[in-house]
Amino acid sequence: EPKELKGEYLGTLYSQATEYLENHPECFEEVSEVQKEILNIYSDWYQLWLTTRDWSLQLMEDVYNYFHVSFDRWYFESEEELPSLEYARLLYKEGFLELSEGALGKNLKEEDLGFALLLKKDGNSLYLTKDLVLEKKKHLEFQPDENIYIVDARQEYHFKQFFSLLEKLQEPKTKHLKYEVVELDSGAMSSRKGNFLGLWSFLKGLENKVLDLYLNKYSWSEEEKYLC
């Protein structure tokens, strides 16, 4: 456990774990079991998850505070885990979902959107399942005139499936505000692949560049440099 930059440390672990799983598919079963254990509030995995979640939240709060951004409500993916499982089973019981190779989902092939998977055959839910539950919760709590998902363009297929399901369930309409991705010399930034530049590293590099190109050329005190 690092003494500082714990959120960044988790990001590194995430990309390393993703790469490892790509090369060791036999470990997916173990990962599935861990995901189930995290739902058990008495397990060691749950306690570890709480600890590392705090690291992530602290990093996010530091970043948002830097940009003077605040939120009225934080929604956590973990809040929707159990409700999403129950909702998927309810939709299946009502005949909205169908069973395919042990998994639950909705056939959207007529819309060229494939099979929208909501419950994997190991019993775990997905982002799509949780998004459906979250959508209902947000409208119940805030009754927004418009609900906008600000997510990069690579997730467009996910949102097309999501919106199709919402329309079929007669839920309030929402939209996806897409943005394009930032590319490095090594390709598009991706936390999953470990190809990214952290904010604090970027800001420190920017600060050093300004010092080298401008401030260090003049006989200014450290206080004057700081004010600049």
CSV table of C-alpha atoms in Angstrom, one decimal:
chain,number,residue,atom,x,y,z
A,1,GLU,CA,0.0,0.0,0.0
A,2,PRO,CA,1.6,3.3,-1.1
A,3,LYS,CA,1.7,6.2,1.4
A,4,GLU,CA,0.5,8.7,-1.2
A,5,LEU,CA,-1.0,8.9,-4.7
A,6,LYS,CA,-3.2,5.8,-3.8
A,7,GLY,CA,-5.8,6.6,-6.5
A,8,GLU,CA,-3.1,6.7,-9.2
A,9,TYR,CA,-1.8,3.4,-7.8
A,10,LEU,CA,-5.2,1.8,-8.3
A,11,GLY,CA,-5.2,3.0,-11.9
A,12,THR,CA,-1.9,1.2,-12.5
A,13,LEU,CA,-3.2,-2.0,-10.9
A,14,TYR,CA,-6.3,-1.8,-13.1
A,15,SER,CA,-4.4,-1.7,-16.3
A,16,GLN,CA,-2.0,-4.4,-15.1
A,17,ALA,CA,-4.9,-6.7,-14.1
A,18,THR,CA,-6.7,-6.1,-17.4
A,19,GLU,CA,-3.6,-7.1,-19.4
A,20,TYR,CA,-3.1,-10.1,-17.2
A,21,LEU,CA,-6.7,-11.3,-17.7
A,22,GLU,CA,-6.3,-10.9,-21.4
A,23,ASN,CA,-3.4,-13.4,-21.3
A,24,HIS,CA,-4.9,-15.7,-18.7
A,25,PRO,CA,-8.6,-16.2,-19.5
A,26,GLU,CA,-8.7,-19.1,-17.0
A,27,CYS,CA,-8.7,-16.6,-14.2
A,28,PHE,CA,-12.1,-15.1,-15.2
A,29,GLU,CA,-13.9,-17.6,-13.0
A,30,GLU,CA,-11.9,-16.5,-10.0
A,31,VAL,CA,-12.7,-12.9,-10.8
A,32,SER,CA,-16.4,-13.7,-11.0
A,33,GLU,CA,-16.2,-15.2,-7.5
A,34,VAL,CA,-14.5,-12.1,-6.2
A,35,GLN,CA,-17.3,-9.9,-7.6
A,36,LYS,CA,-19.8,-12.0,-5.8
A,37,GLU,CA,-17.8,-11.8,-2.5
A,38,ILE,CA,-17.7,-8.0,-2.7
A,39,LEU,CA,-21.5,-8.1,-2.3
A,40,ASN,CA,-21.1,-9.8,1.1
A,41,ILE,CA,-20.6,-7.1,3.7
A,42,TYR,CA,-19.0,-9.5,6.1
A,43,SER,CA,-16.2,-10.7,3.7
A,44,ASP,CA,-12.6,-9.6,3.6
A,45,TRP,CA,-13.1,-8.7,-0.1
A,46,TYR,CA,-15.8,-6.2,0.9
A,47,GLN,CA,-13.6,-4.5,3.5
A,48,LEU,CA,-10.8,-4.3,1.0
A,49,TRP,CA,-13.2,-2.8,-1.6
A,50,LEU,CA,-14.3,-0.1,0.9
A,51,THR,CA,-10.7,0.8,1.5
A,52,THR,CA,-9.8,1.1,-2.1
A,53,ARG,CA,-13.0,2.9,-2.9
A,54,ASP,CA,-12.0,5.6,-0.4
A,55,TRP,CA,-8.7,6.0,-2.3
A,56,SER,CA,-10.6,6.5,-5.6
A,57,LEU,CA,-13.1,9.0,-4.1
A,58,GLN,CA,-10.3,11.0,-2.5
A,59,LEU,CA,-8.6,11.3,-5.9
A,60,MET,CA,-11.8,12.4,-7.6
A,61,GLU,CA,-12.6,14.9,-4.9
A,62,ASP,CA,-9.1,16.4,-5.2
A,63,VAL,CA,-9.5,16.7,-9.0
A,64,TYR,CA,-13.0,18.2,-8.7
A,65,ASN,CA,-11.9,20.6,-6.0
A,66,TYR,CA,-9.0,21.8,-8.2
A,67,PHE,CA,-11.6,22.8,-10.8
A,68,HIS,CA,-14.1,24.1,-8.3
A,69,VAL,CA,-16.7,21.5,-9.2
A,70,SER,CA,-19.2,20.1,-6.8
A,71,PHE,CA,-22.2,17.8,-7.0
A,72,ASP,CA,-25.6,17.6,-5.3
A,73,ARG,CA,-25.6,13.8,-5.4
A,74,TRP,CA,-23.1,11.1,-5.9
A,75,TYR,CA,-24.4,7.8,-7.3
A,76,PHE,CA,-22.2,4.7,-6.7
A,77,GLU,CA,-22.2,1.7,-9.0
A,78,SER,CA,-22.2,-0.5,-5.9
A,79,GLU,CA,-25.6,0.9,-4.9
A,80,GLU,CA,-27.2,-0.5,-8.1
A,81,GLU,CA,-25.6,-3.9,-7.9
A,82,LEU,CA,-28.3,-5.8,-6.0
A,83,PRO,CA,-31.2,-3.7,-7.4
A,84,SER,CA,-30.0,-4.4,-10.9
A,85,LEU,CA,-29.9,-8.1,-10.4
A,86,GLU,CA,-33.5,-8.0,-9.0
A,87,TYR,CA,-34.7,-5.8,-11.8
A,88,ALA,CA,-33.2,-8.1,-14.5
A,89,ARG,CA,-34.9,-11.1,-13.0
A,90,LEU,CA,-38.2,-9.2,-12.8
A,91,LEU,CA,-38.0,-8.2,-16.5
A,92,TYR,CA,-37.3,-11.9,-17.4
A,93,LYS,CA,-40.3,-13.0,-15.3
A,94,GLU,CA,-42.5,-10.5,-17.0
A,95,GLY,CA,-41.3,-11.8,-20.4
A,96,PHE,CA,-39.4,-8.7,-21.4
A,97,LEU,CA,-36.0,-10.5,-21.4
A,98,GLU,CA,-35.0,-13.8,-22.9
A,99,LEU,CA,-32.6,-16.6,-21.9
A,100,SER,CA,-29.6,-17.2,-24.2
A,101,GLU,CA,-26.8,-19.6,-23.4
A,102,GLY,CA,-27.5,-19.1,-19.7
A,103,ALA,CA,-27.5,-15.3,-19.8
A,104,LEU,CA,-30.4,-12.9,-19.7
A,105,GLY,CA,-30.9,-10.1,-22.3
A,106,LYS,CA,-32.9,-8.5,-25.0
A,107,ASN,CA,-32.6,-9.3,-28.7
A,108,LEU,CA,-32.1,-6.0,-30.6
A,109,LYS,CA,-30.8,-7.5,-33.9
A,110,GLU,CA,-33.6,-5.9,-35.9
A,111,GLU,CA,-32.1,-2.5,-34.9
A,112,ASP,CA,-28.5,-3.8,-35.7
A,113,LEU,CA,-27.8,-3.7,-32.0
A,114,GLY,CA,-27.2,-7.4,-31.3
A,115,PHE,CA,-28.1,-9.0,-28.1
A,116,ALA,CA,-28.3,-6.5,-25.2
A,117,LEU,CA,-26.8,-8.6,-22.3
A,118,LEU,CA,-28.2,-7.7,-18.8
A,119,LEU,CA,-27.3,-10.7,-16.7
A,120,LYS,CA,-24.3,-12.9,-17.4
A,121,LYS,CA,-24.5,-16.6,-17.0
A,122,ASP,CA,-22.5,-16.4,-13.8
A,123,GLY,CA,-25.3,-14.3,-12.3
A,124,ASN,CA,-23.4,-11.0,-12.3
A,125,SER,CA,-24.9,-7.8,-13.8
A,126,LEU,CA,-23.3,-5.3,-16.3
A,127,TYR,CA,-23.1,-1.6,-16.8
A,128,LEU,CA,-26.2,-1.7,-18.9
A,129,THR,CA,-28.2,-3.4,-16.2
A,130,LYS,CA,-27.1,-0.8,-13.6
A,131,ASP,CA,-27.8,2.1,-16.0
A,132,LEU,CA,-31.4,1.0,-16.3
A,133,VAL,CA,-31.9,1.0,-12.5
A,134,LEU,CA,-30.0,4.2,-12.1
A,135,GLU,CA,-32.2,5.9,-14.8
A,136,LYS,CA,-35.3,5.1,-12.8
A,137,LYS,CA,-33.7,6.3,-9.6
A,138,LYS,CA,-32.6,9.6,-10.9
A,139,HIS,CA,-36.0,10.4,-12.4
A,140,LEU,CA,-37.7,9.4,-9.1
A,141,GLU,CA,-35.3,11.6,-7.0
A,142,PHE,CA,-35.0,14.7,-9.3
A,143,GLN,CA,-37.6,14.6,-12.1
A,144,PRO,CA,-35.2,16.2,-14.5
A,145,ASP,CA,-36.4,17.8,-17.7
A,146,GLU,CA,-33.5,16.3,-19.5
A,147,ASN,CA,-30.9,13.7,-18.5
A,148,ILE,CA,-27.6,13.9,-20.3
A,149,TYR,CA,-24.8,11.3,-20.2
A,150,ILE,CA,-21.5,13.0,-21.0
A,151,VAL,CA,-19.3,10.0,-22.1
A,152,ASP,CA,-16.8,9.6,-24.8
A,153,ALA,CA,-17.8,8.5,-28.3
A,154,ARG,CA,-16.4,5.0,-27.9
A,155,GLN,CA,-19.4,4.1,-25.7
A,156,GLU,CA,-21.9,5.0,-28.4
A,157,TYR,CA,-23.0,1.4,-29.0
A,158,HIS,CA,-23.7,0.9,-25.3
A,159,PHE,CA,-25.9,4.0,-25.3
A,160,LYS,CA,-27.8,2.9,-28.4
A,161,GLN,CA,-28.6,-0.3,-26.7
A,162,PHE,CA,-29.5,1.5,-23.5
A,163,PHE,CA,-31.8,4.0,-25.2
A,164,SER,CA,-33.5,1.2,-27.2
A,165,LEU,CA,-34.3,-0.6,-24.0
A,166,LEU,CA,-35.6,2.6,-22.3
A,167,GLU,CA,-37.9,3.2,-25.2
A,168,LYS,CA,-39.3,-0.3,-25.1
A,169,LEU,CA,-39.7,0.0,-21.3
A,170,GLN,CA,-41.5,3.4,-21.9
A,171,GLU,CA,-39.0,5.2,-19.6
A,172,PRO,CA,-38.3,9.0,-20.0
A,173,LYS,CA,-36.0,9.8,-22.9
A,174,THR,CA,-32.4,10.8,-22.3
A,175,LYS,CA,-29.4,11.5,-24.6
A,176,HIS,CA,-25.7,10.9,-25.0
A,177,LEU,CA,-23.5,13.9,-25.3
A,178,LYS,CA,-20.4,12.4,-27.0
A,179,TYR,CA,-16.9,13.8,-26.9
A,180,GLU,CA,-13.9,12.5,-28.8
A,181,VAL,CA,-10.8,11.0,-27.1
A,182,VAL,CA,-7.4,12.5,-26.5
A,183,GLU,CA,-4.6,10.7,-28.3
A,184,LEU,CA,-1.0,10.3,-27.2
A,185,ASP,CA,1.8,9.2,-29.5
A,186,SER,CA,1.1,5.7,-28.4
A,187,GLY,CA,-2.6,6.0,-29.4
A,188,ALA,CA,-5.9,7.0,-27.8
A,189,MET,CA,-5.8,7.3,-24.0
A,190,SER,CA,-7.3,4.3,-22.2
A,191,SER,CA,-7.1,3.6,-18.5
A,192,ARG,CA,-7.9,-0.1,-19.2
A,193,LYS,CA,-4.7,-0.3,-21.4
A,194,GLY,CA,-2.6,1.8,-19.1
A,195,ASN,CA,-2.2,4.4,-21.9
A,196,PHE,CA,-2.9,7.6,-20.2
A,197,LEU,CA,-1.4,10.7,-18.6
A,198,GLY,CA,-2.6,11.5,-15.1
A,199,LEU,CA,-3.8,15.0,-14.3
A,200,TRP,CA,-1.3,15.7,-11.6
A,201,SER,CA,1.6,14.5,-13.8
A,202,PHE,CA,0.2,16.7,-16.6
A,203,LEU,CA,0.0,19.8,-14.4
A,204,LYS,CA,3.4,19.2,-12.9
A,205,GLY,CA,4.9,18.9,-16.4
A,206,LEU,CA,3.1,22.1,-17.5
A,207,GLU,CA,4.4,23.9,-14.4
A,208,ASN,CA,8.0,22.8,-15.2
A,209,LYS,CA,7.6,23.8,-18.8
A,210,VAL,CA,6.5,27.3,-17.8
A,211,LEU,CA,9.4,27.6,-15.4
A,212,ASP,CA,11.9,26.5,-18.0
A,213,LEU,CA,10.6,28.6,-20.9
A,214,TYR,CA,9.8,31.7,-19.0
A,215,LEU,CA,10.0,32.2,-15.3
A,216,ASN,CA,13.6,30.9,-14.8
A,217,LYS,CA,14.9,33.4,-17.4
A,218,TYR,CA,14.2,36.2,-15.0
A,219,SER,CA,15.6,37.1,-11.6
A,220,TRP,CA,12.4,36.6,-9.7
A,221,SER,CA,12.0,35.4,-6.2
A,222,GLU,CA,10.3,32.0,-5.5
A,223,GLU,CA,7.3,34.0,-4.1
A,224,GLU,CA,7.0,35.9,-7.4
A,225,LYS,CA,7.2,32.7,-9.4
A,226,TYR,CA,4.5,31.1,-7.2
A,227,LEU,CA,2.2,34.1,-7.8
A,228,CYS,CA,2.7,33.8,-11.5
